[in-house]
Amino acid sequence: LTAVRREPAVRLQHGASGLEPLAWSEDHRVSVSTARSIAVLEQLSDVHSGGQDMVIHRTAVPAPGAACMLKVGPKKEVAECKEKFASSVDPTVSQTFMLDRVFNPEGKSLPPMRGFKYSSWSPLGCDANGRCLLAALTMDNRLTIHANLNRLQWVQLVDLTELYGERLLEAGYRLCKADTPCGELGDFPEFQRRHSMQAPVRMEWSGICTTQQVKHNNECRDVGSVLLAVLFENGNIAVWQFQLPFLGKESITSCNTIESGISSPSVLSWWEYEHNNRKMSGLIVGSAYGPVKIIPVNLKAVKGYFTLRQPVVLWQEMDQLPVHSIKCIPLYHPYQKCSCSLVVAARGPYVFWCLLLISKAGLNVHNSHVTGLHSLPIVSMTADKQNGTVYTCSSDGKVRQLIPIFTDVALKFEHQLIKLSEVFGCVRTHGIAVSPCGAYLAVITTEGMANGLHPVNKNYQVQFVTLKTFEEAAAQLLESSVQNLFRQVDLTDLVRWKILKDKHIPQFLQEALDKKIESCGSTYFWRFKLFLLRILYQSMQKTPSEVTWKPSHEDAKILISDSPGMGNTEDDQEEGTSKQASKQNLGDTGKGVDIDDTAEDSLHQSSDSGGREPMVEKLLEIQAQIEAVEMHLTREHMKRVLGEVYLHTWITENTSIPTRGVCDFLMSDDGYDDRTARVLIGHILKKMNKQTFPEHCSLCKEILPFTDRKQAVCSNGHIWLRCFLTYQSCQSLVYRRCLLHDSIARHPTPEDPEWIKRLLQGPCTFCDSPVF
């Protein structure tokens, strides 16, 4: 493993806070918990940028202004109790009360509790745009869920701490009716109990599961749902069930509380296991005293899910080694020929692992510890869920990569050291996170010791390190089971970096991609080819100088000699002058350019008139290839749209899609001979029965002809952009754009049938990115 630094490093405005301050979502956003907000860094693989640095879009979820007061009873009674406990003669009561930050989040004599304790990303496909939700837990125990719907602003959808407090108040602070009635709020143990049963420690999202919903006409329909498990200080776990897409309070389906029986719980993780098409689930809970166990979760109305009959103890020793982090990784056992679960937990400086395997004999549990990894306690742990590789780091800047290797009985780990000091210099580390496809490692760093002295100021930065080579990333993209470029942004970014550096697509990648396109009909490989061609086109572009507004001070002679067709008519002296001037010009403009770029651009700076032509021809050739691939992808999507039209309309007058225009556009090119398209168009035209149903301009009522896939122009010159998902003209001022600004799409309207709404939910046909 050769770790290479990737620019840019992102400086944080405030210090990192909480345990595991770094998390990387499935839709390529890195959340960093800090003392004032959660900084969110979104990684983009921008095809319109020629810069070699990573493209990062930065937003933030601000911390609430007011402190969170947990609901433990009527306000007046709570105020009286607080005053009573603060002024109590018994020091065990008064001091415990004054120093407990759950009772006193505002601090009074102590500094206020500001910042975030933990953040957790939901799976992909949970918000209204089909992206990830962010669950955020503040230092003063407020648990909220946020969504980023317009890419610039984060919106709080629900405050779960407030809702759970209301539920407990209604239930009289009892989990079930059979419980004994609770004591008086004036009793200090009861006051503590009510706080500890609603002070969250951690929260984790499950995978997306399917529930059945009965409609008014007694039909059943499948509805996506997701679970959020919240672990509280007293060991209870609240499991919230949300209907998807999650829009707020109205999307909450249920909330069940489970008693884990673990004292001083510290960490939580979902266990999701599939065996013979039966899905099992549970919650892995770790304690600050050492034990780790799986708690059964009974999921009502969830299709195909089963649970354990009783808790499974993975580690029972009360050895005072706190469990800091737990990761559960689904793997395939090559010897047993079945799926299995690898549970990895950081306990002090050690890594505890447990292999769970269901066989005919029942549930097999193998466990052990990996020692000798770090000399200091592990501060952060992350895992690449695709291959099971685990990364651990301690505060001294040392990261360990642990690769699980299966044996006949269980497994063993091969580990190697990544010294971040060799990449970033002397640094202290506060958290790590691995990207969804395992291409990058994000690290929060501050300055390390210099000459045996600690730094005066700490500058917190998020830095990025490559974990894969270009060849590994390209091979993974070619063999991908996901077949979606947006979901593999970290891999495509490595490929983009390589092409921008070398200014050509490697031969092996071109050949392998052409083979895939010939042998497989998937449009994914066409989109991958389009991506490579666009990056190549960007790499060929001449790098602009630092100051594009600055006027050039060249004299007339040099301008004449540089103009096309005039270079050969000048004498030797003038030619020499122009060469010298062009060298000076290169020196001026190259200040913001790398030496490699200026060497590559020497073709541009050639003194004879033919010097520029090969580059221009190359660019025109790439542009023609890009247009050909885009046209192929457009035709494939048009066939899909026409298929939907044919299936879902009895008479095509019912649809607002310009069916006749799309058919004519597909058949207009004589060189395009696709039998599937011809048969489909024949069926549709027979159904239309010589009728046209054209679109009309909303301004002048003239017909909008379908001559271009991107826009529609009426005879009076009014121009409307076309929706790339349905090819309708967007005749409103508000429309959506895909993430990389490739194309535009219209908003769904209430009168749209379900199949058109489903078409409008699709990603971009060129770059796979979602539409906002």
PDB file of N, CA and C in Angstrom, residues 262-263 266 285-293 313-321 323 326 347:
ATOM      1  N   ILE A 262     -27.375  -3.674  29.384  1.00  0.00           N
ATOM      2  CA  ILE A 262     -25.940  -3.356  29.480  1.00  0.00           C
ATOM      3  C   ILE A 262     -25.771  -2.076  30.288  1.00  0.00           C
ATOM      4  N   SER A 263     -24.931  -2.139  31.318  1.00  0.00           N
ATOM      5  CA  SER A 263     -24.684  -0.940  32.127  1.00  0.00           C
ATOM      6  C   SER A 263     -23.555  -0.131  31.496  1.00  0.00           C
ATOM      7  N   SER A 266     -21.634   2.273  25.585  1.00  0.00           N
ATOM      8  CA  SER A 266     -20.771   3.280  24.950  1.00  0.00           C
ATOM      9  C   SER A 266     -20.932   3.349  23.438  1.00  0.00           C
ATOM     10  N   VAL A 285     -24.261  -3.981  20.912  1.00  0.00           N
ATOM     11  CA  VAL A 285     -24.054  -2.920  21.905  1.00  0.00           C
ATOM     12  C   VAL A 285     -22.758  -3.200  22.657  1.00  0.00           C
ATOM     13  N   GLY A 286     -21.928  -2.161  22.806  1.00  0.00           N
ATOM     14  CA  GLY A 286     -20.681  -2.271  23.562  1.00  0.00           C
ATOM     15  C   GLY A 286     -20.753  -1.441  24.831  1.00  0.00           C
ATOM     16  N   SER A 287     -19.993  -1.869  25.853  1.00  0.00           N
ATOM     17  CA  SER A 287     -20.032  -1.182  27.144  1.00  0.00           C
ATOM     18  C   SER A 287     -18.691  -0.520  27.451  1.00  0.00           C
ATOM     19  N   ALA A 288     -18.747   0.514  28.278  1.00  0.00           N
ATOM     20  CA  ALA A 288     -17.514   1.178  28.727  1.00  0.00           C
ATOM     21  C   ALA A 288     -16.702   0.272  29.647  1.00  0.00           C
ATOM     22  N   TYR A 289     -17.333  -0.813  30.165  1.00  0.00           N
ATOM     23  CA  TYR A 289     -16.618  -1.763  31.034  1.00  0.00           C
ATOM     24  C   TYR A 289     -16.039  -2.946  30.257  1.00  0.00           C
ATOM     25  N   GLY A 290     -16.413  -3.104  28.975  1.00  0.00           N
ATOM     26  CA  GLY A 290     -15.825  -4.182  28.178  1.00  0.00           C
ATOM     27  C   GLY A 290     -16.753  -5.101  27.433  1.00  0.00           C
ATOM     28  N   PRO A 291     -17.907  -5.541  28.032  1.00  0.00           N
ATOM     29  CA  PRO A 291     -18.740  -6.530  27.338  1.00  0.00           C
ATOM     30  C   PRO A 291     -19.334  -6.032  26.008  1.00  0.00           C
ATOM     31  N   VAL A 292     -19.548  -6.992  25.097  1.00  0.00           N
ATOM     32  CA  VAL A 292     -20.175  -6.718  23.791  1.00  0.00           C
ATOM     33  C   VAL A 292     -21.229  -7.796  23.573  1.00  0.00           C
ATOM     34  N   LYS A 293     -22.461  -7.399  23.208  1.00  0.00           N
ATOM     35  CA  LYS A 293     -23.467  -8.430  22.897  1.00  0.00           C
ATOM     36  C   LYS A 293     -24.450  -7.950  21.841  1.00  0.00           C
ATOM     37  N   VAL A 313     -24.012 -13.175  23.481  1.00  0.00           N
ATOM     38  CA  VAL A 313     -22.872 -12.487  24.100  1.00  0.00           C
ATOM     39  C   VAL A 313     -21.630 -12.741  23.252  1.00  0.00           C
ATOM     40  N   LEU A 314     -21.029 -11.670  22.728  1.00  0.00           N
ATOM     41  CA  LEU A 314     -19.811 -11.798  21.911  1.00  0.00           C
ATOM     42  C   LEU A 314     -18.564 -11.716  22.799  1.00  0.00           C
ATOM     43  N   TRP A 315     -18.600 -10.888  23.831  1.00  0.00           N
ATOM     44  CA  TRP A 315     -17.496 -10.777  24.795  1.00  0.00           C
ATOM     45  C   TRP A 315     -18.104 -10.440  26.144  1.00  0.00           C
ATOM     46  N   GLN A 316     -17.812 -11.231  27.174  1.00  0.00           N
ATOM     47  CA  GLN A 316     -18.493 -11.019  28.448  1.00  0.00           C
ATOM     48  C   GLN A 316     -17.598 -10.526  29.573  1.00  0.00           C
ATOM     49  N   GLU A 317     -16.269 -10.459  29.345  1.00  0.00           N
ATOM     50  CA  GLU A 317     -15.352 -10.079  30.440  1.00  0.00           C
ATOM     51  C   GLU A 317     -15.510  -8.604  30.803  1.00  0.00           C
ATOM     52  N   MET A 318     -15.671  -8.315  32.087  1.00  0.00           N
ATOM     53  CA  MET A 318     -15.697  -6.923  32.582  1.00  0.00           C
ATOM     54  C   MET A 318     -14.247  -6.510  32.839  1.00  0.00           C
ATOM     55  N   ASP A 319     -13.463  -6.333  31.758  1.00  0.00           N
ATOM     56  CA  ASP A 319     -12.024  -6.095  31.900  1.00  0.00           C
ATOM     57  C   ASP A 319     -11.651  -4.612  31.864  1.00  0.00           C
ATOM     58  N   GLN A 320     -12.662  -3.746  31.987  1.00  0.00           N
ATOM     59  CA  GLN A 320     -12.444  -2.289  32.076  1.00  0.00           C
ATOM     60  C   GLN A 320     -11.814  -1.694  30.806  1.00  0.00           C
ATOM     61  N   LEU A 321     -11.824  -2.426  29.689  1.00  0.00           N
ATOM     62  CA  LEU A 321     -11.366  -1.855  28.407  1.00  0.00           C
ATOM     63  C   LEU A 321     -12.599  -1.341  27.676  1.00  0.00           C
ATOM     64  N   VAL A 323     -15.299  -0.157  25.033  1.00  0.00           N
ATOM     65  CA  VAL A 323     -15.509  -0.379  23.595  1.00  0.00           C
ATOM     66  C   VAL A 323     -15.762   0.984  22.973  1.00  0.00           C
ATOM     67  N   ILE A 326     -17.564   0.169  16.945  1.00  0.00           N
ATOM     68  CA  ILE A 326     -17.925  -1.167  16.432  1.00  0.00           C
ATOM     69  C   ILE A 326     -18.286  -1.049  14.954  1.00  0.00           C
ATOM     70  N   ARG A 347     -11.072  -1.735  21.303  1.00  0.00           N
ATOM     71  CA  ARG A 347     -11.088  -1.772  22.769  1.00  0.00           C
ATOM     72  C   ARG A 347      -9.717  -1.343  23.260  1.00  0.00           C
TER      73      ARG A 347
END
